[in-house]
mmCIF file of C-alpha atoms in Angstrom:
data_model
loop_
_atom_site.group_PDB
_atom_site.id
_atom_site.type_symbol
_atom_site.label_atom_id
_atom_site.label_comp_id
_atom_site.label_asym_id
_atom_site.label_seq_id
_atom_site.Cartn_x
_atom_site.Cartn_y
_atom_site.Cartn_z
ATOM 1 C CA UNK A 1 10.383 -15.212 -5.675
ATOM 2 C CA UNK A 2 9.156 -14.467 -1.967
ATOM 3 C CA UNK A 3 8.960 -10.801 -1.212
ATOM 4 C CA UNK A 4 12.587 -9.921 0.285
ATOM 5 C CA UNK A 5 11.169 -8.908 3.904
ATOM 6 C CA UNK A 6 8.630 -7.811 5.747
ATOM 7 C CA UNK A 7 6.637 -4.657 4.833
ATOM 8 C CA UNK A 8 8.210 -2.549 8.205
ATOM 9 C CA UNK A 9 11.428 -3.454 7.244
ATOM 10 C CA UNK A 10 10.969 -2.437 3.415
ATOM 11 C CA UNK A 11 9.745 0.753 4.726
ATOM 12 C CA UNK A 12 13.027 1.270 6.733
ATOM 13 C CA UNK A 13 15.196 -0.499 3.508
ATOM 14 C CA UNK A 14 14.127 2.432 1.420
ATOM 15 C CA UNK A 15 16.050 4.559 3.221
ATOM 16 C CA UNK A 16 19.611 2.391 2.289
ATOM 17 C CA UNK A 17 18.355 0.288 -0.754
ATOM 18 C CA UNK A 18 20.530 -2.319 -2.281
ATOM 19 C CA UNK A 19 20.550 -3.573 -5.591
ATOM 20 C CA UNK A 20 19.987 -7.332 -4.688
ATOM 21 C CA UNK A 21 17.825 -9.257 -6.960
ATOM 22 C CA UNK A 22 15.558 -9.950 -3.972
ATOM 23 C CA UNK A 23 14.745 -5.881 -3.781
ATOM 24 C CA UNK A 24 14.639 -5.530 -7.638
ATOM 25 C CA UNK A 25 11.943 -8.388 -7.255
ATOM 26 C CA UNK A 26 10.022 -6.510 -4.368
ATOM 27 C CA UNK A 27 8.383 -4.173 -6.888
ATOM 28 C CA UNK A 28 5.588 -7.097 -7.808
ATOM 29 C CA UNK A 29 4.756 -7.014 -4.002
ATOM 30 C CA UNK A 30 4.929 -3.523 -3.374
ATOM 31 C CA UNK A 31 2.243 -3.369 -6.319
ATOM 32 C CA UNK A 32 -0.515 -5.854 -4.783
ATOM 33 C CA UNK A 33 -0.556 -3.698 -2.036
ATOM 34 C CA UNK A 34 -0.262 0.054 -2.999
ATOM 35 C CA UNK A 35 -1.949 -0.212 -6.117
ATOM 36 C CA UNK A 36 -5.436 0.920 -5.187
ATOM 37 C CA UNK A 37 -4.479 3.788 -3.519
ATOM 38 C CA UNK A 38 -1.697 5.124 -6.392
ATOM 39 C CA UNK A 39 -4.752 4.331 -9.262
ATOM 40 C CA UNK A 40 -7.401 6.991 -6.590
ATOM 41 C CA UNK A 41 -5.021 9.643 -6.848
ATOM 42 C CA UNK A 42 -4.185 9.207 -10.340
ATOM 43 C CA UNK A 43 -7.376 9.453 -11.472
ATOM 44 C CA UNK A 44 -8.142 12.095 -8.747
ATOM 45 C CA UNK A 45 -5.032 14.344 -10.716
ATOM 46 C CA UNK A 46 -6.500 13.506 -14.157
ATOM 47 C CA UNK A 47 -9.866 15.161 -13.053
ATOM 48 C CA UNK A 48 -7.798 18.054 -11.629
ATOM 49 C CA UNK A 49 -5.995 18.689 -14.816
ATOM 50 C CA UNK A 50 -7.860 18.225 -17.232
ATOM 51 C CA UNK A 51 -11.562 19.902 -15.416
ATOM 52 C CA UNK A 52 -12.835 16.961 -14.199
ATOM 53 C CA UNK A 53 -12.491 14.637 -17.661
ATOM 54 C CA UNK A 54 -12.739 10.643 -16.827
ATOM 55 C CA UNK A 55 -9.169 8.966 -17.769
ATOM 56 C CA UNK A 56 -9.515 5.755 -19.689
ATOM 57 C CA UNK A 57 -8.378 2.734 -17.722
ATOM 58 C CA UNK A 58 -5.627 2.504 -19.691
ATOM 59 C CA UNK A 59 -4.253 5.836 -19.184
ATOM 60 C CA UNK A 60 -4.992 4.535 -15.523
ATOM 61 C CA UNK A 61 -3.262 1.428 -15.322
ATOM 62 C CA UNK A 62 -0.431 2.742 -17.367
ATOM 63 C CA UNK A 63 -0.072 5.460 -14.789
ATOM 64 C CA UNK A 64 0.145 3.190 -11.867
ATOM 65 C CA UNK A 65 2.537 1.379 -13.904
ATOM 66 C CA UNK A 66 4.927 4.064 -14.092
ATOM 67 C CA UNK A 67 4.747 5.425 -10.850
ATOM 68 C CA UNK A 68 5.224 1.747 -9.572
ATOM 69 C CA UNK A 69 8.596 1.316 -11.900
ATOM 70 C CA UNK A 70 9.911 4.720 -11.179
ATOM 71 C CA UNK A 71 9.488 4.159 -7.349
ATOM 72 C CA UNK A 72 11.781 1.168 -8.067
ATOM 73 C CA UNK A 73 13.945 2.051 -11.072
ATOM 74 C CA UNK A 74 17.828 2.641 -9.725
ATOM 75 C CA UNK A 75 18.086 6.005 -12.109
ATOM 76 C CA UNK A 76 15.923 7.648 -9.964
ATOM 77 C CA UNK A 77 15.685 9.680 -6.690
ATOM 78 C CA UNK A 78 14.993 7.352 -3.771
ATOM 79 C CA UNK A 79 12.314 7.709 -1.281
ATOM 80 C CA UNK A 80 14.025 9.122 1.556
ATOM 81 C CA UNK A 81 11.663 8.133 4.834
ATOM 82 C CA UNK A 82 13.651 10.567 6.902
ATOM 83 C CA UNK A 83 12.493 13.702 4.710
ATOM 84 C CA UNK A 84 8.430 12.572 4.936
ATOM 85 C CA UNK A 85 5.770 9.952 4.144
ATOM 86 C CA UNK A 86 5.660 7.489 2.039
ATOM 87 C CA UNK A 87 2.130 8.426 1.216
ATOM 88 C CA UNK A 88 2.938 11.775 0.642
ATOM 89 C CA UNK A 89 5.597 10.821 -1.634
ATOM 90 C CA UNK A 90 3.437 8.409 -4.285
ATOM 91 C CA UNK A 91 0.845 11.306 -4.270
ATOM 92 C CA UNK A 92 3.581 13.579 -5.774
ATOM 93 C CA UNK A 93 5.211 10.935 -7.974
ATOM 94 C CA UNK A 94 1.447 10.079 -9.122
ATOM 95 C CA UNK A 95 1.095 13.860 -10.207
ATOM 96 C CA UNK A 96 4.345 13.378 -11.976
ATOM 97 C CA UNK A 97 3.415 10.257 -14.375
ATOM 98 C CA UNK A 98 -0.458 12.018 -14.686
ATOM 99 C CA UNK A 99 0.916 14.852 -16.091
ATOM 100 C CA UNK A 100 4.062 13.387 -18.532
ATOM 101 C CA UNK A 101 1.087 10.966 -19.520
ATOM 102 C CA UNK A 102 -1.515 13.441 -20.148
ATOM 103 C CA UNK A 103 1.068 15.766 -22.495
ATOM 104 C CA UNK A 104 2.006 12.654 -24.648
ATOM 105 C CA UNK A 105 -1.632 11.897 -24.948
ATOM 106 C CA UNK A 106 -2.867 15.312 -25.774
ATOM 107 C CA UNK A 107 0.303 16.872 -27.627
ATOM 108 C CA UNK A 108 -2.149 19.128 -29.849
ATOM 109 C CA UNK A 109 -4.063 21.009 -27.569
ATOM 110 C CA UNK A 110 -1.062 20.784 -24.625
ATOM 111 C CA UNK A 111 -2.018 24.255 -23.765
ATOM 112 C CA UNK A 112 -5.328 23.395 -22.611
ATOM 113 C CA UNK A 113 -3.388 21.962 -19.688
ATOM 114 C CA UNK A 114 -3.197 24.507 -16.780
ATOM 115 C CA UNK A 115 0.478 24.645 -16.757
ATOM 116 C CA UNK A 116 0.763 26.674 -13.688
ATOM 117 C CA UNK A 117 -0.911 24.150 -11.669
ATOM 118 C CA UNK A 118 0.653 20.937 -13.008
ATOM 119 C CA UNK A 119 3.128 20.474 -10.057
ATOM 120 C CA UNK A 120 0.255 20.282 -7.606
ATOM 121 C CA UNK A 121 -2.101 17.433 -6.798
ATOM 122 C CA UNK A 122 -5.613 17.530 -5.786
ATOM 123 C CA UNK A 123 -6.240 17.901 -2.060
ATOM 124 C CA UNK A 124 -6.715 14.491 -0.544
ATOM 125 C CA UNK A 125 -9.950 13.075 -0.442
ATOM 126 C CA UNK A 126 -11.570 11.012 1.981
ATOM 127 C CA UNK A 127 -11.787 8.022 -0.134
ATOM 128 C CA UNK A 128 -7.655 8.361 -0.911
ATOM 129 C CA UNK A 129 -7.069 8.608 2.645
ATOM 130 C CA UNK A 130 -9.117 4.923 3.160
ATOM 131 C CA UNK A 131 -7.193 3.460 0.426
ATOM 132 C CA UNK A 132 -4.066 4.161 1.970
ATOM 133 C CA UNK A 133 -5.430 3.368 5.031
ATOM 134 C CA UNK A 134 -6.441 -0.333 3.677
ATOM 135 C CA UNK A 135 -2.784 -0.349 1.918
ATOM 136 C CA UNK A 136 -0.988 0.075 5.079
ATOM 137 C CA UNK A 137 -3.263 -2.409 7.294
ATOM 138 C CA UNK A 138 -2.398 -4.710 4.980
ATOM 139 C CA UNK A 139 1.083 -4.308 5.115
ATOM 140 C CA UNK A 140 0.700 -4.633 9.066
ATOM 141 C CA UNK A 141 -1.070 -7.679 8.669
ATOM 142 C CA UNK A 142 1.817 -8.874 6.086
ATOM 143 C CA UNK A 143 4.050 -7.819 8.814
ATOM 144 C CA UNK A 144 2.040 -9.459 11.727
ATOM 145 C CA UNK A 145 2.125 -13.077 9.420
ATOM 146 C CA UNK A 146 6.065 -12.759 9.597
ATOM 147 C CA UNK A 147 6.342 -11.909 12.935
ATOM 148 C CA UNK A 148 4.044 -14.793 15.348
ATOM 149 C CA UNK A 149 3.811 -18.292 15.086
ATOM 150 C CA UNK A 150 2.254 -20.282 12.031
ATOM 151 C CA UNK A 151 -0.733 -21.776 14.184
ATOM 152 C CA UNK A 152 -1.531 -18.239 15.912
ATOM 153 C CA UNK A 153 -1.931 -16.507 13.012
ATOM 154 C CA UNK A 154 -3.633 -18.843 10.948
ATOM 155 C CA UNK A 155 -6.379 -18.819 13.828
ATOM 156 C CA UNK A 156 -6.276 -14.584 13.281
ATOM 157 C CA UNK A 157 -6.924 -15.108 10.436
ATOM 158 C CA UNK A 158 -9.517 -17.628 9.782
ATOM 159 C CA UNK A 159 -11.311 -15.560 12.551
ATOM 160 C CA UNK A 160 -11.113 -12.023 12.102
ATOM 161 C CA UNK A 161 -9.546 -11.676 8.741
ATOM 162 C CA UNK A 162 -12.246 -14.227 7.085
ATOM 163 C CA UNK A 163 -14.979 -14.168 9.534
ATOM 164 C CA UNK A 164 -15.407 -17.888 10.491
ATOM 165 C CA UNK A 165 -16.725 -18.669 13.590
ATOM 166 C CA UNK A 166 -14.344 -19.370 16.730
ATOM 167 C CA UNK A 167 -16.422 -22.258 17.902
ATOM 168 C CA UNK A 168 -15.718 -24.354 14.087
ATOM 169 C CA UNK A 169 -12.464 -23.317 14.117
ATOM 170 C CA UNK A 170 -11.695 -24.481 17.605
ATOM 171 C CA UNK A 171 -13.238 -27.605 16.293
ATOM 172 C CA UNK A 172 -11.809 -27.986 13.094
ATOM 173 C CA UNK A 173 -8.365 -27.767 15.268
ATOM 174 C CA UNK A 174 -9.290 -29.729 17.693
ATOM 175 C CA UNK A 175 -8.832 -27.170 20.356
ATOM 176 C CA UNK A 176 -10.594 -25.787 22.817
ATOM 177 C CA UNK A 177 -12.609 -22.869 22.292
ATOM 178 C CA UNK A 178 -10.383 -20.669 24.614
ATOM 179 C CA UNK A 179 -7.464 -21.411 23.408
ATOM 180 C CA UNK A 180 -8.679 -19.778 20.010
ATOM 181 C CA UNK A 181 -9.608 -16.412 22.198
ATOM 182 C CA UNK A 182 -5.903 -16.612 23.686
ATOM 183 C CA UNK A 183 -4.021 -17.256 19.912
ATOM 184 C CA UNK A 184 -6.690 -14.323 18.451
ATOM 185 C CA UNK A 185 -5.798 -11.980 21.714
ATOM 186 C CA UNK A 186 -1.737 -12.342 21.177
ATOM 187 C CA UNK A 187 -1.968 -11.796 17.885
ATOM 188 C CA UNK A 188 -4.028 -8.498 18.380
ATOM 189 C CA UNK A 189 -1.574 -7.600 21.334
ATOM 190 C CA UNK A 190 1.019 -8.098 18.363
ATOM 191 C CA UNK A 191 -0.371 -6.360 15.990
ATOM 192 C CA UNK A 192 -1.136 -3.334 18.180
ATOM 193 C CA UNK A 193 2.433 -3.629 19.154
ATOM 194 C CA UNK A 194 3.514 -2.920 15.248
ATOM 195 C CA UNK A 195 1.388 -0.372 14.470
ATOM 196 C CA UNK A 196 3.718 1.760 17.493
ATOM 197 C CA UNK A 197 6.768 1.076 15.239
ATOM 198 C CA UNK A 198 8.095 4.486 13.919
ATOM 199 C CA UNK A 199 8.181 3.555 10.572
ATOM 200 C CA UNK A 200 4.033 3.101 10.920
ATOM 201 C CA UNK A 201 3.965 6.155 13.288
ATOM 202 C CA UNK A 202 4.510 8.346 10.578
ATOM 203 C CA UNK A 203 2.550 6.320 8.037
ATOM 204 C CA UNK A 204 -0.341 6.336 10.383
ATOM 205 C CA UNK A 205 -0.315 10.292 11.370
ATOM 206 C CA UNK A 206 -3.144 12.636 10.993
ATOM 207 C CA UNK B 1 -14.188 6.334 13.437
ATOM 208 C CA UNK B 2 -10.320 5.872 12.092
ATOM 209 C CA UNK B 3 -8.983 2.102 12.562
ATOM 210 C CA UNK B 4 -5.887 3.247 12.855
ATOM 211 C CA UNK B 5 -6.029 5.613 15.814
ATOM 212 C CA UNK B 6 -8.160 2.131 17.398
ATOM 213 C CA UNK B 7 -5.252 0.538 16.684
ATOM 214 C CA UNK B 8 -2.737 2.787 17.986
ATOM 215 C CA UNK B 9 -4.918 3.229 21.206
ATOM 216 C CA UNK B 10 -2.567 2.374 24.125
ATOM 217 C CA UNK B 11 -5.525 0.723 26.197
ATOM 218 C CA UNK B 12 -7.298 -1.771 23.675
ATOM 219 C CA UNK B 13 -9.951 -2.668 26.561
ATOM 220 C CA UNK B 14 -11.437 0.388 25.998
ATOM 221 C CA UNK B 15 -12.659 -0.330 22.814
ATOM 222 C CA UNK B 16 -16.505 -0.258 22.489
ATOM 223 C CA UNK B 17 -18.231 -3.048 20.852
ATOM 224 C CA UNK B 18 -19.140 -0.945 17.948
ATOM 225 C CA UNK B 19 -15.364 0.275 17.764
ATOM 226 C CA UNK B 20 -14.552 -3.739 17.859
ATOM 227 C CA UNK B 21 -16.379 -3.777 14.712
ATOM 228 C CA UNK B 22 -15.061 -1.600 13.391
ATOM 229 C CA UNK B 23 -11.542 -2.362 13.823
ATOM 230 C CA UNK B 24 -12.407 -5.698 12.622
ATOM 231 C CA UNK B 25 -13.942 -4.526 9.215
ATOM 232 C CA UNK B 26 -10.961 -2.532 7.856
ATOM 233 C CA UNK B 27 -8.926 -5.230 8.692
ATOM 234 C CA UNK B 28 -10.591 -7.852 6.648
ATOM 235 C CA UNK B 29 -11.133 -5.401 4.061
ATOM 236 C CA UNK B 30 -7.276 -4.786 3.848
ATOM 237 C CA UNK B 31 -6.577 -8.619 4.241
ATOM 238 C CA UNK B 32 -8.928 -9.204 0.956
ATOM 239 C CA UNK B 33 -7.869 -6.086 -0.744
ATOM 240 C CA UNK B 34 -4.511 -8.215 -0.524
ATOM 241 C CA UNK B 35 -5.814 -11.495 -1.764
ATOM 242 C CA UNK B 36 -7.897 -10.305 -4.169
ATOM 243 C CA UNK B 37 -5.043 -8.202 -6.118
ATOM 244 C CA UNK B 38 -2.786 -11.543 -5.982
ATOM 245 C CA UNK B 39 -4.724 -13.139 -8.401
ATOM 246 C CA UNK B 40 -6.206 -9.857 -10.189
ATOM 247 C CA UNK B 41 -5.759 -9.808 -13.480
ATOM 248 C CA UNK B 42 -6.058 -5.882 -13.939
ATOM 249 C CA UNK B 43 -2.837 -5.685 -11.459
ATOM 250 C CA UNK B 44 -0.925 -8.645 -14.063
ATOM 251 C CA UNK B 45 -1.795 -6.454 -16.507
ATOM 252 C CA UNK B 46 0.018 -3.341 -14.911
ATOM 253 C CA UNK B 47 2.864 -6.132 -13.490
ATOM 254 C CA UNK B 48 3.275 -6.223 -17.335
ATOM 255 C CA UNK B 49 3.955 -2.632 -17.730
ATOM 256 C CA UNK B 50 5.855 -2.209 -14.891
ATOM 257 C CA UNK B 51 8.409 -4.643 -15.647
ATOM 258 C CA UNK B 52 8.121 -3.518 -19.597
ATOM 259 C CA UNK B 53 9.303 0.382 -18.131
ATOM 260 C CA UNK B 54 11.387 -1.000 -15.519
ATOM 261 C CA UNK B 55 13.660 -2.599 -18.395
ATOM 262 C CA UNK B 56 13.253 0.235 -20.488
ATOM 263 C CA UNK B 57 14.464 2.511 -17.598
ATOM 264 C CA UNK B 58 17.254 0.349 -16.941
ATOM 265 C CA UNK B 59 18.375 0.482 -20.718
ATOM 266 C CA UNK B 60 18.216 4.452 -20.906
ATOM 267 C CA UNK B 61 20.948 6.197 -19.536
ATOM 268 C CA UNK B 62 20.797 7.304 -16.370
ATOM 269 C CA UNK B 63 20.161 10.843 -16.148
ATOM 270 C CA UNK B 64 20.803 13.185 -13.010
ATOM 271 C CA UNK B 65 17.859 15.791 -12.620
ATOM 272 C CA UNK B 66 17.928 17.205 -9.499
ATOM 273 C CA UNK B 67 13.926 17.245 -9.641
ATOM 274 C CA UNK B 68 13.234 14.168 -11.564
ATOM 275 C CA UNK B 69 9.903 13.251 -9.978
ATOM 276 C CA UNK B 70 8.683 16.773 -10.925
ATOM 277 C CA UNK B 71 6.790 17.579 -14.127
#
């Protein structure tokens, strides 16, 4: 099944989800792209809690797994956009699943766990923040694919997504070589243009 | 220097060459970030758990914490 809409406008959908088949099947899509950042801070909590232990990556991947479902699941609370980020939102649903996973797997010696300090995450590190970054450019650039024409951004991104050279594309399309500068410069205009969308504003925020 | 403030700048001429680049760079690095988990098998495997939880969630009764997402 196609993902349901564009990234902006699952972004804004959060805010009145539905219970279409279409949204229950988003959850796939929403994991290809937020996965790398929600698997940083999960291991970045482990190390908190536990003084800087490794987590397996199967306590890993079953974290992401749950954070992923719960985001999704209909008996939970709903990410509300209006009351903050997104971003800061999966860091404190990451903390959530870290810690429920980290008491089933050490049930013995539970108390080793700092429980006054469970409910907070680790400070955000730099390599978190370029995760997210990377998650939300891709979104963008999921966005951007919905939003020009087939030919411009297949030009985008032959060019400056995968780095092949304007001149063999031109040729390979049998255009000219300025008319690949044009397609590449309205899809950059376009792009810029998303990224001033509210939704990304407050994605995008310092 | 942050892509996304280049991004967000209101006049893209005055990007530099070198901020060019490096506009350039994170987006191809988010574009194959993308592609690459599409076909990863480490994010099937977690697609796997997900929808495992998902239909356990959906078979537990719902509960109404007013907190749920804290531990």
């Amino acid at each position: 099944m196609k993902f349901p809409s564009t990234p902006l406008s699952l972004l804004s959908k959060l805010k009145h989800p539905d219970d279409s088949p279409m949204w229950q099947a988003s959850w796939k899509r929403f994991l290809e792209l937020y996965h790398e950042p929600i698997t940083v801070v999960a291991m970045s909590c482990y190390r908190h809690h536990t003084g800087g232990q490794v987590p397996s990556p199967g306590f890993v991947e079953d974290a992401v797994a749950n954070v992923i479902a719960d985001f999704f699941s209909r008996s939970q609370h709903r990410y509300d956009p209006s009351k903050g980020r997104l971003r800061a939102y999966l860091r404190m649903l990451s903390n959530a699943r870290v810690v429920d996973l980290l008491r089933k797997e050490r049930p013995i010696d539970h108390r080793s766990l700092d429980e006054a300090g469970l409910s907070e995450a680790p400070e955000e590190s730099d390599h978190e923040r370029d995760a997210f970054q990377r998650s939300l450019l891709a979104m963008l650039i999921e966005d951007l694919r919905g939003q020009i024409p087939m030919r411009q951004f297949e030009i985008f991104e032959r060019v400056k997504l995968k780095h092949q050279s304007p001149e063999y594309v031109a040729e390979d399309l049998a255009i000219t070589r300025a008319m690949v500068d044009r397609y590449i410069y309205k899809a950059m205009t376009k792009l810029r243009e998303l990224a001033q969308q509210p939704e990304y504003q407050q994605e995008m925020a310092d | 220097m942050d892509p996304i403030s280049l991004l967000r700048r209101e006049i893209p001429g005055d990007l530099t060459p070198e901020e060019e680049a490096t506009l350039a760079s994170a987006l191809s690095a988010a574009y194959h970030m993308d592609e690459t988990a599409a076909t990863s098998r480490d994010v099937q495997r977690i697609a796997e758990k997900v929808r495992a939880r998902l239909n356990a969630l959906s078979e537990a009764p719902a509960h109404d914490s007013s907190s749920p997402d804290t531990p």
